[in-house]
XYZ file of N, CA, C and O in Angstrom:
708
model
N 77.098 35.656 101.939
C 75.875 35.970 102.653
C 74.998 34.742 102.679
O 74.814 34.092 101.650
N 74.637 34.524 103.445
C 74.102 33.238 103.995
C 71.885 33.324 103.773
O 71.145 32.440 103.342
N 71.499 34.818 104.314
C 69.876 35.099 104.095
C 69.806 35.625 102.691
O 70.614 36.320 102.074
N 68.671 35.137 102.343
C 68.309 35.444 101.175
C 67.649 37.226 100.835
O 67.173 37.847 99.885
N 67.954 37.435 102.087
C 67.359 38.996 101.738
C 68.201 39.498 102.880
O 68.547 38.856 103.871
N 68.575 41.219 102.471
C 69.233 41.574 103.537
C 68.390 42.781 104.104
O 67.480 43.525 103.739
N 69.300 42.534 105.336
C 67.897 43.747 106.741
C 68.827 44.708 106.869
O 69.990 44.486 107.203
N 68.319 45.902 106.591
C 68.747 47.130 106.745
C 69.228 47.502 108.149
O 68.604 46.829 108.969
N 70.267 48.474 108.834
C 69.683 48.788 110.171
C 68.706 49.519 110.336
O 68.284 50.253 109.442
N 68.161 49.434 111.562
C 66.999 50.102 111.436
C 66.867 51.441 112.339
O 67.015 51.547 113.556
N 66.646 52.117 111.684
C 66.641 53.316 112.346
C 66.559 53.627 113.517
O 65.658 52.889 113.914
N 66.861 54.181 114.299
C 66.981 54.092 115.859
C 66.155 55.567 116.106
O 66.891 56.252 116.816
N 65.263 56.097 115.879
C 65.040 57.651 115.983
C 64.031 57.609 116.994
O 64.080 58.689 117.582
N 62.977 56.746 117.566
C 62.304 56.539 118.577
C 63.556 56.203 119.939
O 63.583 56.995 120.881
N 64.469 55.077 119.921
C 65.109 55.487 121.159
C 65.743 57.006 121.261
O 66.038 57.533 122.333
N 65.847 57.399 120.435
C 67.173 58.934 119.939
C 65.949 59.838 120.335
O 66.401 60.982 120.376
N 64.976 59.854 120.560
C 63.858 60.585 120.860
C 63.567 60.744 122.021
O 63.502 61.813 122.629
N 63.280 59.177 122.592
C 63.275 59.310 123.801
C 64.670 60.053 124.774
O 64.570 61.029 125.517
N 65.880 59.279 124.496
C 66.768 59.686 124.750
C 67.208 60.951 124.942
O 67.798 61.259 125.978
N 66.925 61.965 123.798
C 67.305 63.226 123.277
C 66.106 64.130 124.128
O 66.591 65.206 124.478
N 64.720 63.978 124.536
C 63.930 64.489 125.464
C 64.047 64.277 126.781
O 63.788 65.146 127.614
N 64.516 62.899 127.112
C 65.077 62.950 128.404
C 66.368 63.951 128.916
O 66.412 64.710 129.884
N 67.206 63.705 128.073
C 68.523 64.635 128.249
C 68.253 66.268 128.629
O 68.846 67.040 129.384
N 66.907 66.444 127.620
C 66.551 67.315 127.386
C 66.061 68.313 128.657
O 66.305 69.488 128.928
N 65.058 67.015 129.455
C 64.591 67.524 130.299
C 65.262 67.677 131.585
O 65.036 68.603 132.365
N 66.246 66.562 131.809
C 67.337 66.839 132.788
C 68.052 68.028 132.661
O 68.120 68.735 133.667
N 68.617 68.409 131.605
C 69.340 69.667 132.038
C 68.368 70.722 131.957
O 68.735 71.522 132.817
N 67.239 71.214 131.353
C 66.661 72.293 131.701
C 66.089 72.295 133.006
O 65.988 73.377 133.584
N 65.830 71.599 133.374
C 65.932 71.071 135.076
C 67.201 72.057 136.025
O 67.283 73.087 136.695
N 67.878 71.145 135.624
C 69.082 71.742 136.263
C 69.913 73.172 135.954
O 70.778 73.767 136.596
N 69.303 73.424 134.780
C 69.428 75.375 134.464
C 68.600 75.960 135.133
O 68.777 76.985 135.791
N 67.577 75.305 135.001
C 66.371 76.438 135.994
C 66.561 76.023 137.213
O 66.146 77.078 137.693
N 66.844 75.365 138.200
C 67.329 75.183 139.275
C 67.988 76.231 139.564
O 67.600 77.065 140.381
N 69.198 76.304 138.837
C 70.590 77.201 139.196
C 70.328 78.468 138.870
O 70.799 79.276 139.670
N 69.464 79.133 137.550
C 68.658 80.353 137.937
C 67.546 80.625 139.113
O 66.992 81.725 139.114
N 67.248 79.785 139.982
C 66.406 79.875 140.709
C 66.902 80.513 142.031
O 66.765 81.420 142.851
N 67.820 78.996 141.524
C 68.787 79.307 143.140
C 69.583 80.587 143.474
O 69.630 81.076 144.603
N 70.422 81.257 142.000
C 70.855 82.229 142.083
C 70.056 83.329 142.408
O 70.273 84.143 143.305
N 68.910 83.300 141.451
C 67.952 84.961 142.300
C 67.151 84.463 143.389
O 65.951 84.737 143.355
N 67.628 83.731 144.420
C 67.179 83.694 146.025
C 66.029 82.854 146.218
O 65.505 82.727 147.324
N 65.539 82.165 144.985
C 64.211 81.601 145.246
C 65.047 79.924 145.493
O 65.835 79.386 144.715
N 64.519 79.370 146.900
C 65.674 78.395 146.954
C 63.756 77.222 147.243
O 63.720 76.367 148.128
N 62.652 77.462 146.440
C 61.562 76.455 146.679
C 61.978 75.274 145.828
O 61.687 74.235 146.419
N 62.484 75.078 144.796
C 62.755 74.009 143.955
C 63.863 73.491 144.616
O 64.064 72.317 144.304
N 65.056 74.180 145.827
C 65.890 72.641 146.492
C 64.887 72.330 147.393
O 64.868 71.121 147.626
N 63.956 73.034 148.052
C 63.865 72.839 149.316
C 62.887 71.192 148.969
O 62.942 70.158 149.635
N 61.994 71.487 147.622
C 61.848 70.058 146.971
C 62.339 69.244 146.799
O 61.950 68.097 147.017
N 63.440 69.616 146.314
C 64.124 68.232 146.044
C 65.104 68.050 147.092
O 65.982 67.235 146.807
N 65.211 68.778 148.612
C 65.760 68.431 149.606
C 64.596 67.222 149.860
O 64.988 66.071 150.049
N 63.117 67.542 149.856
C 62.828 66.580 150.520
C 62.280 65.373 149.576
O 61.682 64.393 150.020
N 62.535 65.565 148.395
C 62.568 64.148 147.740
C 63.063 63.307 148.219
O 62.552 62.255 148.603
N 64.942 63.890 148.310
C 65.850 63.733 148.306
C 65.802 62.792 150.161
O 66.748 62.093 150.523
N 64.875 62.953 150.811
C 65.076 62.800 152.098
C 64.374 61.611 152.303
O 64.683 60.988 153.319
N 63.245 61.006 151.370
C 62.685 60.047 151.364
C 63.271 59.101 151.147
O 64.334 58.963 150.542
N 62.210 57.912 151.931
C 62.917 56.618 152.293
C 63.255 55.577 151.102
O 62.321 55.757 150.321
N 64.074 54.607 150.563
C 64.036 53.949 149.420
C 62.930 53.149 149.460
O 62.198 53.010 148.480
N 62.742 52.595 150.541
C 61.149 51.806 150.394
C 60.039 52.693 150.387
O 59.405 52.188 151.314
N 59.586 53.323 150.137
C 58.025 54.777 150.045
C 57.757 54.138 148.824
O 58.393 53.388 148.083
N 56.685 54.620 148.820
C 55.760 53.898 147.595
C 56.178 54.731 146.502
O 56.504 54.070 145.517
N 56.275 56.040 146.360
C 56.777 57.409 145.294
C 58.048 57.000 144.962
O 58.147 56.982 143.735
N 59.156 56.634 145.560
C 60.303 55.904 144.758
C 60.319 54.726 144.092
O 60.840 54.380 143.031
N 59.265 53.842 145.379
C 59.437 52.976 144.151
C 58.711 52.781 142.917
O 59.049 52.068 141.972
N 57.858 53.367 143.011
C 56.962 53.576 141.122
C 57.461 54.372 141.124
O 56.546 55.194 141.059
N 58.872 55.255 141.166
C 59.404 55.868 139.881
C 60.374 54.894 139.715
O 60.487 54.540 138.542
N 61.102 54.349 140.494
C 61.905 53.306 140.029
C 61.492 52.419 139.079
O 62.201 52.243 138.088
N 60.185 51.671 139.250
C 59.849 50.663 138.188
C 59.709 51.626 136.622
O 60.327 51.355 135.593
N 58.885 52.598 136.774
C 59.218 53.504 135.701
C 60.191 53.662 134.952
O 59.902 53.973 133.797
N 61.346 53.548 135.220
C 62.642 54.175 135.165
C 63.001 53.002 134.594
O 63.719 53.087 133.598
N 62.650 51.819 135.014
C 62.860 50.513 135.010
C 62.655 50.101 133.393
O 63.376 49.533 132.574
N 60.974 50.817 133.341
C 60.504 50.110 132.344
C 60.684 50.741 131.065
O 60.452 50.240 129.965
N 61.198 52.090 131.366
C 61.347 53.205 130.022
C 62.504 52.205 129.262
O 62.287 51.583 128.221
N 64.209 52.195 130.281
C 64.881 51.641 130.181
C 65.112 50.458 128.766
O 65.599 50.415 127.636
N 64.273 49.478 129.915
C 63.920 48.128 128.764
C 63.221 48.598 127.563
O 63.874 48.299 126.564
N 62.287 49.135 127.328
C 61.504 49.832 126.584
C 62.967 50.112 125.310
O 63.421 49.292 124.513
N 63.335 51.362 125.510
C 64.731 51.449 124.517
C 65.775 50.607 125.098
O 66.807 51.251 125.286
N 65.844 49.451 125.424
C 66.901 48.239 124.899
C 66.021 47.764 123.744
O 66.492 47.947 122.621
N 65.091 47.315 123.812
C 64.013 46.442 122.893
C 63.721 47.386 121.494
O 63.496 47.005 120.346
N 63.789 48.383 121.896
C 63.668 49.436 120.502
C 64.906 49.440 119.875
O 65.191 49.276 118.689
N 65.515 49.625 120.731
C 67.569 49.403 119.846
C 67.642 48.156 119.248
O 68.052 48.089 118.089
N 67.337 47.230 119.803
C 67.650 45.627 119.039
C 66.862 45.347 118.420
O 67.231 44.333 117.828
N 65.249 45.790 117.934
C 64.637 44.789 117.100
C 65.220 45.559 115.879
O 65.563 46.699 115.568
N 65.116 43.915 115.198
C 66.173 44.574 113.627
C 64.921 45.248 112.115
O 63.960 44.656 111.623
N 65.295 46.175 111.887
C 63.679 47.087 110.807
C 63.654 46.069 109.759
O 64.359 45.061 109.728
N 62.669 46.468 108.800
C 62.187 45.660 107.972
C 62.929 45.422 106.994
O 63.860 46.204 106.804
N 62.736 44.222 106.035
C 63.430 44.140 104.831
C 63.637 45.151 103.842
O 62.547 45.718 103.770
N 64.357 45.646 103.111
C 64.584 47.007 102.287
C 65.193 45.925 101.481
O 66.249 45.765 102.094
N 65.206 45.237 100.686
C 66.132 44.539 99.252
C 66.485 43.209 99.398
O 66.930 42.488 100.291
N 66.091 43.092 98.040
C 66.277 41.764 97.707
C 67.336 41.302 97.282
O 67.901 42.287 96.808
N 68.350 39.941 97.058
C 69.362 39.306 96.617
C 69.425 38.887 95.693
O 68.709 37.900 95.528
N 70.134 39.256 94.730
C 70.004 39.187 93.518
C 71.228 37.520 92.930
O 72.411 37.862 92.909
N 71.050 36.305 92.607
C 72.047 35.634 92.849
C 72.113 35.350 91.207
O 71.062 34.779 90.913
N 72.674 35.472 90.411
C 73.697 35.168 89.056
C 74.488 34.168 88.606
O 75.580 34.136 88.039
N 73.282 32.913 89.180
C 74.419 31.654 88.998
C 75.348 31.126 89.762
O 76.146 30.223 89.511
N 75.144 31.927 90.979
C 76.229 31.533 91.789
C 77.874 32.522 92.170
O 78.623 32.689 93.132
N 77.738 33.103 90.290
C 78.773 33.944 90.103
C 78.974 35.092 90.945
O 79.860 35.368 91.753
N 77.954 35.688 90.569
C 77.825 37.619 91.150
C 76.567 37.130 92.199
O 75.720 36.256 92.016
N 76.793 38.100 93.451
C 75.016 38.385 94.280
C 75.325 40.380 93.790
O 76.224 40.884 93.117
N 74.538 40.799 94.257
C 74.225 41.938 93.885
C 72.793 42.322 94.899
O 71.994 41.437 95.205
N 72.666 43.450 95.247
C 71.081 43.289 96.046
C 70.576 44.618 95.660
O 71.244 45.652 95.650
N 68.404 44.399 95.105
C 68.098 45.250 94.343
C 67.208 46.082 95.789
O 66.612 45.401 96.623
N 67.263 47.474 95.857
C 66.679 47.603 96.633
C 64.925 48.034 96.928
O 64.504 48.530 95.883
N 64.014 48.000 97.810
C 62.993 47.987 97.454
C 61.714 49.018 96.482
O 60.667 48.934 95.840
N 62.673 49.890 96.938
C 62.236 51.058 95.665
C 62.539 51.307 94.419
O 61.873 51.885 93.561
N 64.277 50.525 94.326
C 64.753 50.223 92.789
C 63.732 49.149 92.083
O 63.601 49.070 90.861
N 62.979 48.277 93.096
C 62.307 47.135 92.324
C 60.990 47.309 92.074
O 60.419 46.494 91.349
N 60.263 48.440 92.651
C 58.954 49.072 92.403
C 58.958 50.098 91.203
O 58.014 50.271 90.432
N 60.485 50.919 91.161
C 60.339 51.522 89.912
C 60.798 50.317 88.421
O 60.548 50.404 87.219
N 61.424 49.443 89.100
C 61.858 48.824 87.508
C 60.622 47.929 86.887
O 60.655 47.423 85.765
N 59.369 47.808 87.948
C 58.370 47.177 87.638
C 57.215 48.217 87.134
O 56.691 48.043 86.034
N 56.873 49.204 87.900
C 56.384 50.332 87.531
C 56.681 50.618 86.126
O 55.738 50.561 85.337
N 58.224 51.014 85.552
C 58.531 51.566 84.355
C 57.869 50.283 83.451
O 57.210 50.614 82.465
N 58.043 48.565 83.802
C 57.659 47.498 82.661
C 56.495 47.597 82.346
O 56.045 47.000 81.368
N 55.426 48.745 83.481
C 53.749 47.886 83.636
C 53.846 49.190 82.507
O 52.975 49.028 81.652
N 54.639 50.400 82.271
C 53.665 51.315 82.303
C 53.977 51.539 80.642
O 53.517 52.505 80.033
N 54.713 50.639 80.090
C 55.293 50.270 78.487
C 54.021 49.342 78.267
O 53.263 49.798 77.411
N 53.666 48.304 78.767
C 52.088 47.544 78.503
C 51.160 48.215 77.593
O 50.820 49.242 78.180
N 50.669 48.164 76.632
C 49.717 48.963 76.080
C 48.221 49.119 76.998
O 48.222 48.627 78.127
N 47.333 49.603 76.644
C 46.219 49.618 77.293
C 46.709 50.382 78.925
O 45.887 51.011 79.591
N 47.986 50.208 79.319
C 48.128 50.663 80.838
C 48.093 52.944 80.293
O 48.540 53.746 79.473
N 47.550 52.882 81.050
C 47.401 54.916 80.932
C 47.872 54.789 82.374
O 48.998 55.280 82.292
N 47.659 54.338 83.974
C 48.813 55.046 85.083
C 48.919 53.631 85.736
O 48.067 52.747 85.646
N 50.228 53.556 86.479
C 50.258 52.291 87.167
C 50.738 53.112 88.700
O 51.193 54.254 88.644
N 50.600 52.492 89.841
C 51.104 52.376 91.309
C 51.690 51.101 91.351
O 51.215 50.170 90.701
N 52.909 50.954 92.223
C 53.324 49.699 92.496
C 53.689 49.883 93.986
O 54.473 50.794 94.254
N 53.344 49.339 94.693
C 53.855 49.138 96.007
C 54.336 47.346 96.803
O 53.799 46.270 96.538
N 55.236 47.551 97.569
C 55.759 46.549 97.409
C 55.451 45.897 99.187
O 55.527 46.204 100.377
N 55.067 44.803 98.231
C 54.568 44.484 100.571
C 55.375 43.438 100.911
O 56.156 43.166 99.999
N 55.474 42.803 101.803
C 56.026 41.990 102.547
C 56.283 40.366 101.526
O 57.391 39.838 101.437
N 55.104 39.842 100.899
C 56.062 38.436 99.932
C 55.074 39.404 98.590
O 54.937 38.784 97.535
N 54.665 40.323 98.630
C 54.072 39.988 97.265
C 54.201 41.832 96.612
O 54.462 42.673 97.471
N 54.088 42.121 95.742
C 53.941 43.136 94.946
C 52.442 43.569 93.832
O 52.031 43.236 92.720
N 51.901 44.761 95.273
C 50.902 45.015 94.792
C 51.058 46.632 93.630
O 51.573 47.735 93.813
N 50.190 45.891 92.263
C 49.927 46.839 91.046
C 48.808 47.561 90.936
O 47.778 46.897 90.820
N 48.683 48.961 90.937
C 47.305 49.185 90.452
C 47.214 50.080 89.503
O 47.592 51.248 89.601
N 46.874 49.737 88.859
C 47.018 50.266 87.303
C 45.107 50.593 86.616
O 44.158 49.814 86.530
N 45.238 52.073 86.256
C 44.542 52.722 85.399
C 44.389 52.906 84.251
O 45.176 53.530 83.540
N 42.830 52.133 83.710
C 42.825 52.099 82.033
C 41.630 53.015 81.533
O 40.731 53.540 82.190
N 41.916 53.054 80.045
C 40.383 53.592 79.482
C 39.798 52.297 78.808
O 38.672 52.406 78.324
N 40.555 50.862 78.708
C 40.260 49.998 78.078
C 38.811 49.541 79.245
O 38.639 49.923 80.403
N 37.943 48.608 78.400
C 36.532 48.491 78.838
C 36.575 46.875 79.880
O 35.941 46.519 80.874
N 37.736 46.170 78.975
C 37.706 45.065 79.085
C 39.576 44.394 79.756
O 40.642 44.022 79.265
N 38.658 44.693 81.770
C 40.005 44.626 82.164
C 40.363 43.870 82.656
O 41.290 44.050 83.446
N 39.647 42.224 82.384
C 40.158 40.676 82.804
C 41.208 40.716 82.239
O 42.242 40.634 82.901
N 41.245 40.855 80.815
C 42.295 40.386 79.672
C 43.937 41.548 80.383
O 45.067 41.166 80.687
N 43.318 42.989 80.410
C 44.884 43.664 80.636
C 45.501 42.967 82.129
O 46.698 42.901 82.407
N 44.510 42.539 82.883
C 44.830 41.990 84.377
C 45.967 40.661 84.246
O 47.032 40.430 84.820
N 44.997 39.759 82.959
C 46.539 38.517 82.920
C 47.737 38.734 82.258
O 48.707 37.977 82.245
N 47.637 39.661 81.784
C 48.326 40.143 80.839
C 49.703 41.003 81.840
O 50.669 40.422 82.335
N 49.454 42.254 81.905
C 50.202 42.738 83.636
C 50.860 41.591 84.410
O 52.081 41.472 84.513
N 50.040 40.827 84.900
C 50.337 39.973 85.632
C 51.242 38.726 85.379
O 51.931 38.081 86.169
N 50.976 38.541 83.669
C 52.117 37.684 83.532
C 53.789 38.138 83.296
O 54.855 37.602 83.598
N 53.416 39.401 82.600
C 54.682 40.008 82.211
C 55.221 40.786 83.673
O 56.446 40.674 83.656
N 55.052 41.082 84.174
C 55.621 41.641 85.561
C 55.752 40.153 86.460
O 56.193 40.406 87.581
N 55.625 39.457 86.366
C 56.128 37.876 87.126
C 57.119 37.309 86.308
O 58.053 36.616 86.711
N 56.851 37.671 84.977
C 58.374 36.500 84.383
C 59.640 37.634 84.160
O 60.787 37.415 83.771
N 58.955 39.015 84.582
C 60.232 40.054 84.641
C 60.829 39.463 85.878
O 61.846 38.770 85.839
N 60.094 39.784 87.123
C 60.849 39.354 88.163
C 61.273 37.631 88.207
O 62.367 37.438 88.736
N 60.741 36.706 87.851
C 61.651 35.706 87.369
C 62.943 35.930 86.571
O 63.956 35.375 86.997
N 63.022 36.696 85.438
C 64.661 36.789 85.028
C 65.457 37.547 85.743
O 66.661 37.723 85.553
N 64.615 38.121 86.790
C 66.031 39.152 87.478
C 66.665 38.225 88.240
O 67.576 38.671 88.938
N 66.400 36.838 88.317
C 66.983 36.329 89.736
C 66.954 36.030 90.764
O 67.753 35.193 91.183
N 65.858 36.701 91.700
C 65.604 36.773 92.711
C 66.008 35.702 93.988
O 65.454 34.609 93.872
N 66.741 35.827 94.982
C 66.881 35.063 95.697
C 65.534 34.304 96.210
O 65.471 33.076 96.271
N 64.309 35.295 96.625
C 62.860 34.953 96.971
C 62.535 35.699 96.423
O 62.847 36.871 96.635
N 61.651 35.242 95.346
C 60.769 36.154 94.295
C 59.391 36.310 94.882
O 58.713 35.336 95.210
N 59.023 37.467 94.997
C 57.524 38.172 95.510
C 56.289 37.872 94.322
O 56.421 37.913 93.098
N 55.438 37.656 94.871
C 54.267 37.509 93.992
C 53.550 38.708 93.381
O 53.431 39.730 94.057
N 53.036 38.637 92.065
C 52.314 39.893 91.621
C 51.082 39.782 91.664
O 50.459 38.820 91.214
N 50.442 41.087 92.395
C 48.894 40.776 92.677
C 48.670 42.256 91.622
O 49.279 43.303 91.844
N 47.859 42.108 90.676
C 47.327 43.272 90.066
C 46.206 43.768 89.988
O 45.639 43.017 89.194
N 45.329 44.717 90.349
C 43.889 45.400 90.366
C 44.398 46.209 89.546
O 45.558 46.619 89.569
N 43.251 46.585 88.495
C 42.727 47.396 87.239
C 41.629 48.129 87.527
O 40.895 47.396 88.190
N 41.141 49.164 87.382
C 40.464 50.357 87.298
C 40.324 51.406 85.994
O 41.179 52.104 85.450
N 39.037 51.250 85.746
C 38.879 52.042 84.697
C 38.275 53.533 84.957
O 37.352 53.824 85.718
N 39.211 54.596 83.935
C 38.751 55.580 84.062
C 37.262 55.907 83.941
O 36.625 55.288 83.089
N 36.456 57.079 84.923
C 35.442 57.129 84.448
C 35.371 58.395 83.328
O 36.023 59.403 83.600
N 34.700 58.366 82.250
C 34.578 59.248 81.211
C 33.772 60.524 81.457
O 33.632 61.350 80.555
């Protein structure tokens, strides 16, 4: 593997949406048509006889055409952009890669903050280069638990390896009594 982090695929459920409502709406279209047509009510061909009769240059085809046009591109561009990072690369010397993923690395940091003394609740959420902590104390004095957090959750993620190691940003909050 050549990137230092690997990209998940990314979910496709906005084109599958669009897609799956369009489909959707075409054939109930065309069921209710054919119940229409069968109990004698023939106003929905006689519509789309004269859709159907209009010229390709009319202004009504062609803004549905560009429409049609632009939905189109719309889900090509939704299919190909690639989703966000989900895990990091774990490299071992060269020996082993291994890749941790982004919620395995919020709980294995979470579980280190929350062994810390002075820590009573931690949040970890994990952003784009850095890893934000927020952690809840009854301690009074929360410069000291702040470098403290902050150093030991950075030289954790220093021994794991990290292909690109994320930065630790930590905010402290004290309970109110």
């Amino acid at each position: 593997m050549s990137s230092t982090t690997i990209r998940r695929r990314p979910a496709r459920t906005i084109p599958a949406v669009l897609c799956a409502a369009l489909l959707l709406g075409v054939a109930s279209t065309a069921v209710w048509t054919g119940v229409t047509a069968l109990s004698g009510d023939a106003a929905f061909l006689d519509a789309a006889r004269r859709v159907g009769a209009s010229p390709w240059s009319s202004q009504a085809v062609l803004v549905a055409a560009a429409l049609a046009a632009l939905a189109g591109a719309l889900l090509v561009v939704a299919a190909l952009v690639p989703g966000r990072y989900n895990a990091y690369l774990i490299d071992h010397d060269g020996i082993a890669r291994a890749a941790l993923r982004n919620g395995g690395l919020e709980t294995l940091l979470t579980d280190r903050a929350n062994t810390i003394d002075g820590v009573d609740t931690v949040r970890t959420t994990l952003a784009a280069r850095t890893v934000d902590v927020h952690i809840a104390t009854y301690l009074l004095d929360r410069n000291d638990l702040r470098a403290t957090v902050t150093g030991i959750l950075q030289h954790r993620l220093d021994e794991l390896g990290l292909t690109r190691t994320p930065r630790v940003s930590v905010s402290v909050s004290t309970h109110k009594r």
